[in-house]
Tab-separated table of C-alpha atoms and ligand atoms in Angstrom:
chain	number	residue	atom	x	y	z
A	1	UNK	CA	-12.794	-41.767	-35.487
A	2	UNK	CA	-14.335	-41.073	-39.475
A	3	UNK	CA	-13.570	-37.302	-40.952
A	4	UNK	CA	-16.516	-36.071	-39.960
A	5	UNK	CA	-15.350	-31.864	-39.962
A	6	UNK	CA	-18.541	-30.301	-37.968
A	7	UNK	CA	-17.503	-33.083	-35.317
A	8	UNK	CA	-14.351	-31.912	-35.229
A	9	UNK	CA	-14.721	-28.188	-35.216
A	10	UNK	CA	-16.955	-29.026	-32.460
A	11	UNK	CA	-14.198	-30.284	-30.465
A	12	UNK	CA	-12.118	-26.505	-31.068
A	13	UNK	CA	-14.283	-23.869	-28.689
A	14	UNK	CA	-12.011	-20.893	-30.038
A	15	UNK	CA	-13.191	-21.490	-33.560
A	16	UNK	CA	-17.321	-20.868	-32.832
A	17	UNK	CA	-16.901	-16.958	-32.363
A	18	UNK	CA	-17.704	-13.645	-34.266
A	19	UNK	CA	-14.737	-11.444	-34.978
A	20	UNK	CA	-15.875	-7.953	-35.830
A	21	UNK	CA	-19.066	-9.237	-36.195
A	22	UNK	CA	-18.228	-11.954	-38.810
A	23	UNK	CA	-17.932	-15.572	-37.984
A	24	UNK	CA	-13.848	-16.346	-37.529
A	25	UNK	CA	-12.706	-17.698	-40.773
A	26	UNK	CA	-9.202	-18.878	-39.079
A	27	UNK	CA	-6.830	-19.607	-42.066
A	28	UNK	CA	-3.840	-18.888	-40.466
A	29	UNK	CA	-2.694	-22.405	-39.171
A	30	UNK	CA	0.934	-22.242	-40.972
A	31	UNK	CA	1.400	-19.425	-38.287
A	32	UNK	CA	0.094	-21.892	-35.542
A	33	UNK	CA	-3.371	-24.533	-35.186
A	34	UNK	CA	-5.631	-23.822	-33.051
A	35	UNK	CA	-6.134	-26.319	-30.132
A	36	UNK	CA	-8.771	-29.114	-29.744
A	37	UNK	CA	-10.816	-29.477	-26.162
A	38	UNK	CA	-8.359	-32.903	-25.523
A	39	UNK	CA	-5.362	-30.789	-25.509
A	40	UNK	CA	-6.428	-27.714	-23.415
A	41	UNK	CA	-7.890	-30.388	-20.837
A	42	UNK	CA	-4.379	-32.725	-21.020
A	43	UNK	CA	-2.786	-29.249	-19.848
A	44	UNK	CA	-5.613	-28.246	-17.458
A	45	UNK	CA	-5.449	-31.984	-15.703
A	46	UNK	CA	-1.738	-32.279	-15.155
A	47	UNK	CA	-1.621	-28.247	-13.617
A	48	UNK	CA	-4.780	-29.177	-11.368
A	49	UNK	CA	-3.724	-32.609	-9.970
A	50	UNK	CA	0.043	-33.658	-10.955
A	51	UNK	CA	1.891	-30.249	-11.213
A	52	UNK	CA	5.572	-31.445	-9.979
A	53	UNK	CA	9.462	-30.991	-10.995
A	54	UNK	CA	10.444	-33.979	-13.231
A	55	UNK	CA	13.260	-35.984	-12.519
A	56	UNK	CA	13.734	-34.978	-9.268
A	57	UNK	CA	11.055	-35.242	-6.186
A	58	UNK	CA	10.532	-38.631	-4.468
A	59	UNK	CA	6.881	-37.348	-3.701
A	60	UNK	CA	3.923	-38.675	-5.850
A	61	UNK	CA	2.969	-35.779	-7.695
A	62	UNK	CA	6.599	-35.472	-8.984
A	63	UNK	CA	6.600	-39.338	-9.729
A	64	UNK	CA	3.197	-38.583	-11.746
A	65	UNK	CA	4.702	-35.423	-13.594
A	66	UNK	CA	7.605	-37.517	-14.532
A	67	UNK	CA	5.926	-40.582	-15.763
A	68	UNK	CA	3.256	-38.227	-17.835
A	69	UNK	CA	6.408	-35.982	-19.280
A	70	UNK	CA	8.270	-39.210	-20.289
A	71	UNK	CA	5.199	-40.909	-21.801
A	72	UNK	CA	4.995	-37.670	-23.685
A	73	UNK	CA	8.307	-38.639	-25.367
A	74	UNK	CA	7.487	-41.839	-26.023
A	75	UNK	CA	4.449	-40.427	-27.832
A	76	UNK	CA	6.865	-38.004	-30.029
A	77	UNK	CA	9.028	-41.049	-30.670
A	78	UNK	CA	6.097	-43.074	-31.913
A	79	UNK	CA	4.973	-40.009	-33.974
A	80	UNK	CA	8.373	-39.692	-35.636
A	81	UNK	CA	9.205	-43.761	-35.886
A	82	UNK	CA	12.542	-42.684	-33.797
A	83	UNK	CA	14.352	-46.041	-33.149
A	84	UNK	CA	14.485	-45.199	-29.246
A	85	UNK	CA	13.125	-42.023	-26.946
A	86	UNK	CA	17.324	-41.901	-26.484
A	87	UNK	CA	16.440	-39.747	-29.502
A	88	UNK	CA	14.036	-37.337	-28.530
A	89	UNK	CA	14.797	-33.934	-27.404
A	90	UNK	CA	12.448	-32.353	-25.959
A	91	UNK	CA	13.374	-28.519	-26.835
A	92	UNK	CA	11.249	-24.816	-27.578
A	93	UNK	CA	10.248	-25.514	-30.812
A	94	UNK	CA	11.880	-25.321	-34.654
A	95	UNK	CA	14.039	-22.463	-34.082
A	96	UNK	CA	15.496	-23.674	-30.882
A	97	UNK	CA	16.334	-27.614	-32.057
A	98	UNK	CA	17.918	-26.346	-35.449
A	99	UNK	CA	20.047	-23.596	-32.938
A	100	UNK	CA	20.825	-26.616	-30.927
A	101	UNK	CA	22.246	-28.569	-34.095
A	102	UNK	CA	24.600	-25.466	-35.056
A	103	UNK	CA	26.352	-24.528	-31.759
A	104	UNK	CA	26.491	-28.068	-30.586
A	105	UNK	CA	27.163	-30.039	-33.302
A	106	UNK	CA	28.177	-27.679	-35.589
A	107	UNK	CA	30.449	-25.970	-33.474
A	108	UNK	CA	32.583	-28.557	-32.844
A	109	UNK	CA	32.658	-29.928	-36.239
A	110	UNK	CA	33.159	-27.469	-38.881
A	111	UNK	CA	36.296	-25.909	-39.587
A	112	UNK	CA	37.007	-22.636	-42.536
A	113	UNK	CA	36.537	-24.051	-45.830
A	114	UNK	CA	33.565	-26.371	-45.146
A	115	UNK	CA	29.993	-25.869	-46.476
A	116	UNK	CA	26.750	-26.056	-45.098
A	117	UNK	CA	24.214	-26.225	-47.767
A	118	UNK	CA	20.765	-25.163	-47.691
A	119	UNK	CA	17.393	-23.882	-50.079
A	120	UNK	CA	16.308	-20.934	-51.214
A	121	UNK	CA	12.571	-21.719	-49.519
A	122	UNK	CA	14.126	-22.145	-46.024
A	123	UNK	CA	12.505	-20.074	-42.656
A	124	UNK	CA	14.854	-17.437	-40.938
A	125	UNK	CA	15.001	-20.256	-38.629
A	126	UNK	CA	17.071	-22.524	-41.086
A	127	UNK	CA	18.884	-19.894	-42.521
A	128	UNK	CA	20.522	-17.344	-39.833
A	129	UNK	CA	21.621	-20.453	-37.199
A	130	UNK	CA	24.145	-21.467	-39.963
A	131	UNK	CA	25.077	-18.232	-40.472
A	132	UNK	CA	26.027	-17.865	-37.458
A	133	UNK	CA	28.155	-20.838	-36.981
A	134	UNK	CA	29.367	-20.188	-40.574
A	135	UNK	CA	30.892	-16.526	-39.291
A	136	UNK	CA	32.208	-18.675	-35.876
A	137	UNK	CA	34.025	-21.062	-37.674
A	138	UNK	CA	34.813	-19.957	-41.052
A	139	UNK	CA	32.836	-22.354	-42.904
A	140	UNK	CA	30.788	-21.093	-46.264
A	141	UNK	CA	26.826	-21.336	-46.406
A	142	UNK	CA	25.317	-22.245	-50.082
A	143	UNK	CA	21.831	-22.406	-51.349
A	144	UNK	CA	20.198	-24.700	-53.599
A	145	UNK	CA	18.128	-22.205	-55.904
A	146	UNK	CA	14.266	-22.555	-56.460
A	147	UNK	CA	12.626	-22.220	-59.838
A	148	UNK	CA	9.393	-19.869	-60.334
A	149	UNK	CA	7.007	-22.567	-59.772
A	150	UNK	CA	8.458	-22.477	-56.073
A	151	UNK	CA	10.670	-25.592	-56.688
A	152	UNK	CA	14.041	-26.819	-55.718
A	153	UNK	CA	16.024	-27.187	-58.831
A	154	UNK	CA	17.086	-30.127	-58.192
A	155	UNK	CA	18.970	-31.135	-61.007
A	156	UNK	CA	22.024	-28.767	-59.505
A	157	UNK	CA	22.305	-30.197	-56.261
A	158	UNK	CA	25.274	-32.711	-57.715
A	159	UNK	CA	27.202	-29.588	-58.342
A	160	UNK	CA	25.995	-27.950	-55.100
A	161	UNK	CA	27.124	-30.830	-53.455
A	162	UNK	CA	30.772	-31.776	-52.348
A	163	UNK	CA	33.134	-33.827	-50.075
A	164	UNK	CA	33.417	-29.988	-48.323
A	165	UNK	CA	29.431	-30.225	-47.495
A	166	UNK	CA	29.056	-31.414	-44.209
A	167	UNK	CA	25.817	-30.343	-43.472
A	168	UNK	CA	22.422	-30.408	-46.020
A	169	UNK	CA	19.366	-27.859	-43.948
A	170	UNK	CA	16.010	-28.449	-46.175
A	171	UNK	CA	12.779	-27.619	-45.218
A	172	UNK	CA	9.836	-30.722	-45.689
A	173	UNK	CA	6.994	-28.660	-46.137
A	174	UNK	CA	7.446	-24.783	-46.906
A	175	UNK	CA	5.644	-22.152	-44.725
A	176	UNK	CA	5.741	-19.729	-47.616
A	177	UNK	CA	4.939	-21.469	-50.471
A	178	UNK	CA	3.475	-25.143	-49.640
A	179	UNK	CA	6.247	-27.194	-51.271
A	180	UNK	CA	6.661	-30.472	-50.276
A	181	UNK	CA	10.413	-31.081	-50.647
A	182	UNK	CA	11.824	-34.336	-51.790
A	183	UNK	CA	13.689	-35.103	-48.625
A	184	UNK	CA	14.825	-38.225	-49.110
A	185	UNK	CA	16.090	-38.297	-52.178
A	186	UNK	CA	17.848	-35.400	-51.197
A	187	UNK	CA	19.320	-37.138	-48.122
A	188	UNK	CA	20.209	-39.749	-49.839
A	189	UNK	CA	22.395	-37.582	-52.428
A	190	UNK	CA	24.103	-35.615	-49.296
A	191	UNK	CA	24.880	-39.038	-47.528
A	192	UNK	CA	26.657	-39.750	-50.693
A	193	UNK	CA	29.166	-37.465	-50.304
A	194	UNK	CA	29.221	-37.792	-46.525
A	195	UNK	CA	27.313	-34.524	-45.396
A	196	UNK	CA	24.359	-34.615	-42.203
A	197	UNK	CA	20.595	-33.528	-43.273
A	198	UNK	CA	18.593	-31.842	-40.862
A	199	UNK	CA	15.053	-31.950	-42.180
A	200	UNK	CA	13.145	-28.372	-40.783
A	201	UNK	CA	9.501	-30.327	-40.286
A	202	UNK	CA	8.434	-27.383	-38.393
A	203	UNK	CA	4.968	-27.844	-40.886
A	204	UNK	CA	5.058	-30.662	-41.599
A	205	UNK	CA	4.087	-33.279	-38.874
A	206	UNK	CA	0.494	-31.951	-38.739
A	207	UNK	CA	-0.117	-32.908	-42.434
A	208	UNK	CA	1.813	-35.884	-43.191
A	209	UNK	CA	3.195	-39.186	-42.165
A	210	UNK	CA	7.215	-38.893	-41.216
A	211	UNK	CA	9.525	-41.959	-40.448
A	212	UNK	CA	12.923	-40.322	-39.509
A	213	UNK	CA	13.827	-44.141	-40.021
A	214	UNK	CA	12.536	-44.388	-43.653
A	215	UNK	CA	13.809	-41.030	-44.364
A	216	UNK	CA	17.169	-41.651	-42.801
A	217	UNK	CA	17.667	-37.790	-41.829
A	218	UNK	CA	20.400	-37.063	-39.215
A	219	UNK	CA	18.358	-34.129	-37.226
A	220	UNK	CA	14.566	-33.643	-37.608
A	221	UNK	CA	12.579	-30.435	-36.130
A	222	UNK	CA	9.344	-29.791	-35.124
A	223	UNK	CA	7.045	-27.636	-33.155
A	224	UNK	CA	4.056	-28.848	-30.996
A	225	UNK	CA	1.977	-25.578	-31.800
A	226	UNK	CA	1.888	-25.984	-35.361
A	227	UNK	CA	0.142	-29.895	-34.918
A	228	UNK	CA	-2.510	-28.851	-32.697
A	229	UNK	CA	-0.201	-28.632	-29.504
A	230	UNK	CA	0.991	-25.987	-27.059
A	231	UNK	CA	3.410	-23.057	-28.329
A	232	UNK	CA	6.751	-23.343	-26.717
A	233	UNK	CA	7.594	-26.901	-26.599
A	234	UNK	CA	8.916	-29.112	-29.906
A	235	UNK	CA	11.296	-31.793	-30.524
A	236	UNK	CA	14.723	-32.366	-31.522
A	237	UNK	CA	15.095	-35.606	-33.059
A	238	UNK	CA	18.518	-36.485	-33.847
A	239	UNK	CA	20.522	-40.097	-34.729
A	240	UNK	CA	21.654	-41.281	-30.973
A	241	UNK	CA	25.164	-42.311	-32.094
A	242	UNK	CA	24.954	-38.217	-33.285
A	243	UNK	CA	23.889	-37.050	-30.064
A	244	UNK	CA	26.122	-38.954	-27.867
A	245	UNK	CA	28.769	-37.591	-29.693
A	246	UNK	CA	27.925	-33.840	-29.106
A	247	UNK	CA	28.505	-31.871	-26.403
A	248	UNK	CA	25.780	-29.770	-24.332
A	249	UNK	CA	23.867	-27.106	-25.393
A	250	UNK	CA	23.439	-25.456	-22.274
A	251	UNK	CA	24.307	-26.425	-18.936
A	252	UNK	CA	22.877	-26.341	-15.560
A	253	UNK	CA	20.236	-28.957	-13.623
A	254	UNK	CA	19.311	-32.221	-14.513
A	255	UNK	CA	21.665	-32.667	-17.492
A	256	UNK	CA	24.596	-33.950	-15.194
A	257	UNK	CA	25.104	-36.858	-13.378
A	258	UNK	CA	28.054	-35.818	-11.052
A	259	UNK	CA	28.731	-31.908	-10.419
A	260	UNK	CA	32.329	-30.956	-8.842
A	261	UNK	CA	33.929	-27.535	-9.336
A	262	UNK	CA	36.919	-29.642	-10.938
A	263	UNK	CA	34.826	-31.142	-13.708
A	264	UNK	CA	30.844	-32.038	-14.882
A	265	UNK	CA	30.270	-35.657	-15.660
A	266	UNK	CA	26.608	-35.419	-18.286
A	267	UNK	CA	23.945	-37.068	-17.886
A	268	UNK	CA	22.717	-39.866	-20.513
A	269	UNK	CA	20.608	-38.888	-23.184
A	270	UNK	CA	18.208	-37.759	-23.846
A	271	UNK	CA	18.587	-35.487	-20.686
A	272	UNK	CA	21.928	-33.862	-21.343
A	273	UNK	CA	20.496	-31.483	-24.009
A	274	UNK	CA	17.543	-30.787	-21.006
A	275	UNK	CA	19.349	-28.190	-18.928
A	276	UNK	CA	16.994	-27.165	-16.154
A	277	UNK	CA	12.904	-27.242	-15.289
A	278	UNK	CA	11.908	-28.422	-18.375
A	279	UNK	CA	8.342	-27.203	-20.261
A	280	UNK	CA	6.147	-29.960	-18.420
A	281	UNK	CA	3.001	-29.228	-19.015
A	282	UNK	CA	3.911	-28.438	-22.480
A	283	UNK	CA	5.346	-31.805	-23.390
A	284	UNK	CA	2.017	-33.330	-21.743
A	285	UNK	CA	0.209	-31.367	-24.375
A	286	UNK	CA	2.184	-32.156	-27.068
A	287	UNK	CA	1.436	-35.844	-25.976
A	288	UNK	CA	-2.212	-34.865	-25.675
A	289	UNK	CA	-2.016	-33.572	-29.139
A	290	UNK	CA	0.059	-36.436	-30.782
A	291	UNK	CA	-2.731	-38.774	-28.978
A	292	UNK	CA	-5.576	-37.078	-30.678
A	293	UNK	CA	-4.106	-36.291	-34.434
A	294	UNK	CA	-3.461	-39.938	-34.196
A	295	UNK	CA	-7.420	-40.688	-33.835
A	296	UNK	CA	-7.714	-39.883	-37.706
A	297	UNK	CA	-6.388	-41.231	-40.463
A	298	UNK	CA	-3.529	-38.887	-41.690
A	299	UNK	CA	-4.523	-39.648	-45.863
A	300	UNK	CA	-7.736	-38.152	-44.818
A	301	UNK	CA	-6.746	-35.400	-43.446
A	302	UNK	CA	-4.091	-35.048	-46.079
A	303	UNK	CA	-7.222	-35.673	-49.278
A	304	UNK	CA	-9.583	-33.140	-47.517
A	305	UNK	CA	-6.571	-30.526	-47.112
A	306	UNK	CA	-5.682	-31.264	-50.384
A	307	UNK	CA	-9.265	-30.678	-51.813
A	308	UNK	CA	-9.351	-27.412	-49.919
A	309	UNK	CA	-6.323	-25.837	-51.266
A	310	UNK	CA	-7.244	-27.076	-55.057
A	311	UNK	CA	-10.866	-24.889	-54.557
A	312	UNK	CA	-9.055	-22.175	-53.054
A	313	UNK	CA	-6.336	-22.140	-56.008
A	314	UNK	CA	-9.240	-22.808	-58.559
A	315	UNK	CA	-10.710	-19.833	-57.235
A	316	UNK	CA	-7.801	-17.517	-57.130
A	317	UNK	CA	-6.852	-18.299	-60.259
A	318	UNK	CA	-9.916	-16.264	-61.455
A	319	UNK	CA	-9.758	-13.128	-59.893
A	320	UNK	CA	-7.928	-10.792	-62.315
A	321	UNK	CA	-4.885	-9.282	-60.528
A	322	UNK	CA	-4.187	-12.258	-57.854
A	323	UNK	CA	-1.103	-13.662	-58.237
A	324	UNK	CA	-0.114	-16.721	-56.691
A	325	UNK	CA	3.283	-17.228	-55.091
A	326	UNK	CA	4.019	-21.044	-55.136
A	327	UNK	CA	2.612	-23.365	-57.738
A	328	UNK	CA	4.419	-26.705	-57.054
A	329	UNK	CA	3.350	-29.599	-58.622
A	330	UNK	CA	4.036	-31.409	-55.386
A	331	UNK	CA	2.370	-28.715	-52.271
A	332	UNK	CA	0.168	-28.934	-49.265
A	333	UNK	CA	-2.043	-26.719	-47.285
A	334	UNK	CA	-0.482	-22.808	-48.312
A	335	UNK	CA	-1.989	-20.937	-50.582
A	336	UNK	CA	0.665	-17.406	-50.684
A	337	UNK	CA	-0.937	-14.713	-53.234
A	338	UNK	CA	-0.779	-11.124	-54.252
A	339	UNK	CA	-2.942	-8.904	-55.290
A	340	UNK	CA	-2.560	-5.761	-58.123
A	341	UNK	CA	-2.790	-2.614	-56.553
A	342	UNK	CA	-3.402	-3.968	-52.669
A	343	UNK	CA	-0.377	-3.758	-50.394
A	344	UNK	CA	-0.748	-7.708	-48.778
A	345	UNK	CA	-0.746	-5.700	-45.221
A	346	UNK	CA	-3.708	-3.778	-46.480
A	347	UNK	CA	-5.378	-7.164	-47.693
A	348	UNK	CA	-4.331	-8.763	-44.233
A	349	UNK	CA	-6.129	-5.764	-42.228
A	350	UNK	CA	-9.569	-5.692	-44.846
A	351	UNK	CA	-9.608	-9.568	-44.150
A	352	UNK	CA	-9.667	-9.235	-40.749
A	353	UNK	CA	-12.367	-6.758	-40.757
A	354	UNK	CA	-13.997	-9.515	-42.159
A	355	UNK	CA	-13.930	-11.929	-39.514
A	356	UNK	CA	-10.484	-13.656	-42.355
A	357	UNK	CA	-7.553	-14.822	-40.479
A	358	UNK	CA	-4.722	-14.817	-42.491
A	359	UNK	CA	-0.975	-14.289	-42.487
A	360	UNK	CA	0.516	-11.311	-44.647
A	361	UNK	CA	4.046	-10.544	-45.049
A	362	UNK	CA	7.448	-12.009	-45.570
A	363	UNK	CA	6.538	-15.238	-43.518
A	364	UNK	CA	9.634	-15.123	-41.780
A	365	UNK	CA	10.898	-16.361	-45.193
A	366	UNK	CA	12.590	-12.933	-46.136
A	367	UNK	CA	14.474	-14.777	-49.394
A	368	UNK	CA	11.717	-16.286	-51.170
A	369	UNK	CA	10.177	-12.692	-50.904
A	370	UNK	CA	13.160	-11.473	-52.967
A	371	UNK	CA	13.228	-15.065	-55.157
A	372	UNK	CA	9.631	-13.511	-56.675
A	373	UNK	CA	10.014	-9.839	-56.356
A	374	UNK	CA	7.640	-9.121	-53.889
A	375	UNK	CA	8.071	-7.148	-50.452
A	376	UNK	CA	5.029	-9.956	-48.906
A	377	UNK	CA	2.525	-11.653	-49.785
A	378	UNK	CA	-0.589	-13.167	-48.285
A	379	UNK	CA	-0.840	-16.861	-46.979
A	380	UNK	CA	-4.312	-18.447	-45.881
A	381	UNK	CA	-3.153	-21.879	-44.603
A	382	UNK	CA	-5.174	-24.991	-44.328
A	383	UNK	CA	-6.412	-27.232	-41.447
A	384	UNK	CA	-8.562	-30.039	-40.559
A	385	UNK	CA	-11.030	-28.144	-39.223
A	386	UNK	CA	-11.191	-25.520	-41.956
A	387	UNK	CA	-13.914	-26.022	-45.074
A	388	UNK	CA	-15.232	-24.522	-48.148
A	389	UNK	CA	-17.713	-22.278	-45.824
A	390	UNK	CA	-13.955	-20.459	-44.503
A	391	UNK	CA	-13.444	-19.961	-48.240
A	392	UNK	CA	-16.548	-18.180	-49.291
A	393	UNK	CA	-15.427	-16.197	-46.516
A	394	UNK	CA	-12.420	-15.408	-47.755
A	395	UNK	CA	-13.056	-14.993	-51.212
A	396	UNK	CA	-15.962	-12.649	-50.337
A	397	UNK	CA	-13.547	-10.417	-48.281
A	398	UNK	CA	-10.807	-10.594	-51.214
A	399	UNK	CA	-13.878	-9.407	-53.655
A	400	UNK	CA	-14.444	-6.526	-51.226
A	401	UNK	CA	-11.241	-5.628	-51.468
A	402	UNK	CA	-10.431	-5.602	-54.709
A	403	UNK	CA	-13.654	-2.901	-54.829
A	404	UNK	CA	-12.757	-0.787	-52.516
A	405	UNK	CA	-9.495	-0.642	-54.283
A	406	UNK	CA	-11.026	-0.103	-57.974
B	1	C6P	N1	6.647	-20.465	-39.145
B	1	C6P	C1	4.829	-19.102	-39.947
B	1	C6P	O1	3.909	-18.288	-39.802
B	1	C6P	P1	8.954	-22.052	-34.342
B	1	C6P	O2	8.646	-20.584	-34.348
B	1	C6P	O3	10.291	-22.345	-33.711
B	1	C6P	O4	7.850	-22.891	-33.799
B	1	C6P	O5	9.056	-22.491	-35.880
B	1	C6P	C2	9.916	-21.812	-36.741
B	1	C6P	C3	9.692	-22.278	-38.147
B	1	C6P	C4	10.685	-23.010	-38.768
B	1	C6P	N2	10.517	-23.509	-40.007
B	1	C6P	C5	9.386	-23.317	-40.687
B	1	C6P	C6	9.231	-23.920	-42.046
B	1	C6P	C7	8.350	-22.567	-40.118
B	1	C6P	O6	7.231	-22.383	-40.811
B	1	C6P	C8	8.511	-22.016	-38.833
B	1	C6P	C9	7.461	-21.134	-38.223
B	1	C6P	C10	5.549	-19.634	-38.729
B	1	C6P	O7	5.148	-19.508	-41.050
B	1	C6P	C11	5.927	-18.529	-37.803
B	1	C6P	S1	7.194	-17.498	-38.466
């Protein structure tokens, strides 16, 4: 399929509606996409004709539920370039797969004195899991700092780094600032001194290639919603030789093989880190979704995100009092800004009023907040679908703003 952006926006029926009277400029897709026709039908077909436990029934519908919700893994496993769907995890999203790292194989392997290092650009998602385990087990978290342009400083993650580190959290792609993080060299440096990386790739996946092979991470997240999928399903990936080594997360149905009160023998991965009825229809459209990203060429979508965020920043850079939050020479679809005298949540509720979907506050990112001095900020985040027509909007509403402000 070309780039061809009415053609697509044509395929997302949320996107062609007035909101308060203005057509929807939808710019918050850091916060989650919106969802093309092929994934809503993907979900609509398999509740309509295949709806089924996995796993379990001999019946047909449950044999077609199961083949469709493994396929679906296969699909992730492609996405990723996992070496085997052994790998994949189906799990909630992000927050749930980097959870699932910390109590299972954190849990078991960190003792006091160890570190677990991480960024100063991570989501509450990558940041209060290790905190946790750090106040189970003893162990010390430590961040890599970030410099003003919204980069890791990279040059002190030798010091940072230690034959104590056993773990290395980064995030690929940052929700609050667009970064795009230099994963692998910095998995190569933590491998170096024997630590595990989990890459948080929760934005990621929808605007870049990733090879967990290439990479060489240990753990990689993800959420569906984020790429055009459903909300509540994601993937864990994770090195098998890794996961066979860790116990459960949670226990219950269809991660055991044999069940006595005397002891539980687990099931075989990927399936031991399933406990119970498993988000079906939500790994279908997360297959659905996968299926139809992969009908464009990612460096497209990548150049015409790319253009979009250097108009927007062009732009912004010439309204007096706008302040942008996030100027990495290396950054992808955010664009996180304050304005003089306008509290973001005022900006956020003005935008709106103007038919401007945007994100403002702390992103879930409380630290970076505090890295620049600001209580929030606000973050329009790019698309496929989006164009320059959603940034006259935008810019329009900001101008508004700014007057009724003066
Ligand atoms: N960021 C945002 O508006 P979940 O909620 O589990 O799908 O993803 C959590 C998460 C983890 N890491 C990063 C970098 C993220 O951006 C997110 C989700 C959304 O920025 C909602 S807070």
């Amino acid at each position: 399929m070309s780039f061809d952006v009415a053609a697509i926006r044509a395929q997302f029926p949320i996107l062609d509606q007035q909101v308060h009277g203005r057509p929807l400029a939808y710019l918050d897709n850091a916060a989650t996409t919106q969802k093309p026709s092929a994934v809503i039908q993907a979900i609509q077909a398999y509740y309509q004709r295949d709806n089924a436990n996995v796993h379990r029934g001999v019946h047909a519908l449950s044999e077609r539920a199961t083949a469709a919700y493994e396929a679906a893994r296969e699909k992730v496993r492609a996405l990723l370039n996992a070496r085997s769907v052994r790998e994949i995890v189906f799990v909630r999203g992000t927050t749930e797969a980097i959870n699932l790292v910390a109590h299972s194989w954190g849990t078991a392997r960190l003792r006091a004195g160890d570190e677990i290092l991480i960024t100063g650009m991570e989501h509450h998602s990558n940041i209060v899991p290790w905190q946790m385990l750090c106040e189970r087990t003893g162990a010390r978290l430590r961040v890599l700092p970030i410099n003003d342009a919204g980069e890791l400083c990279l040059d002190q993650l030798p010091t940072l780094l230690n034959e104590r580190t056993r773990l290395v959290g980064v995030v690929h792609l940052s929700n609050a600032l667009g970064t795009i993080n230099p994963v692998a060299e910095i998995i190569r440096q933590a491998h170096a001194v024997g630590a595990r990386v989990l890459v948080d790739g929760a934005q990621a996946a929808a605007h870049m290639a990733i090879d967990v092979q290439q990479l060489d991470c240990d753990f990689y997240a993800t959420s569906a919603h984020k790429m055009y999928g459903p909300t509540g399903i994601g993937v864990l990936y994770a090195k098998e030789a890794l996961l066979d080594e860790m116990p459960p997360y949670q226990g219950g149905g269809d991660m055991i093989r044999v069940v006595t009160f005397e002891r539980t023998e687990y099931n075989e991965l990927p399936y031991k880190f399933e406990a119970g009825t498993p988000n079906i229809a939500g790994a279908i459209g997360f297959g659905a979704a996968i299926d139809w990203l992969g009908s464009f060429d990612m460096c497209e979508i990548a150049a015409h995100e790319q253009r979009l965020l250097q108009e927007a920043v062009s732009r912004a850079k010439a309204i007096p009092g706008l302040r942008l939050v996030g100027e990495a020479g290396h950054r992808a679809t955010v664009l996180s800004f304050t304005m003089e005298g306008i509290h973001p949540h005022d900006l956020g509720t003005i935008l709106d009023r103007e038919g401007v979907a945007i994100r403002a506050g702390h992103h879930c990112a409380m630290p970076v907040m505090q890295r620049f001095g600001v209580p929030a900020t606000v973050r329009a985040s790019f698309a496929l679908y989006n164009t320059s027509d959603d940034l006259d909007a935008l810019f329009q509403a900001l101008e508004r703003a700014q007057a009724m402000f003066a």
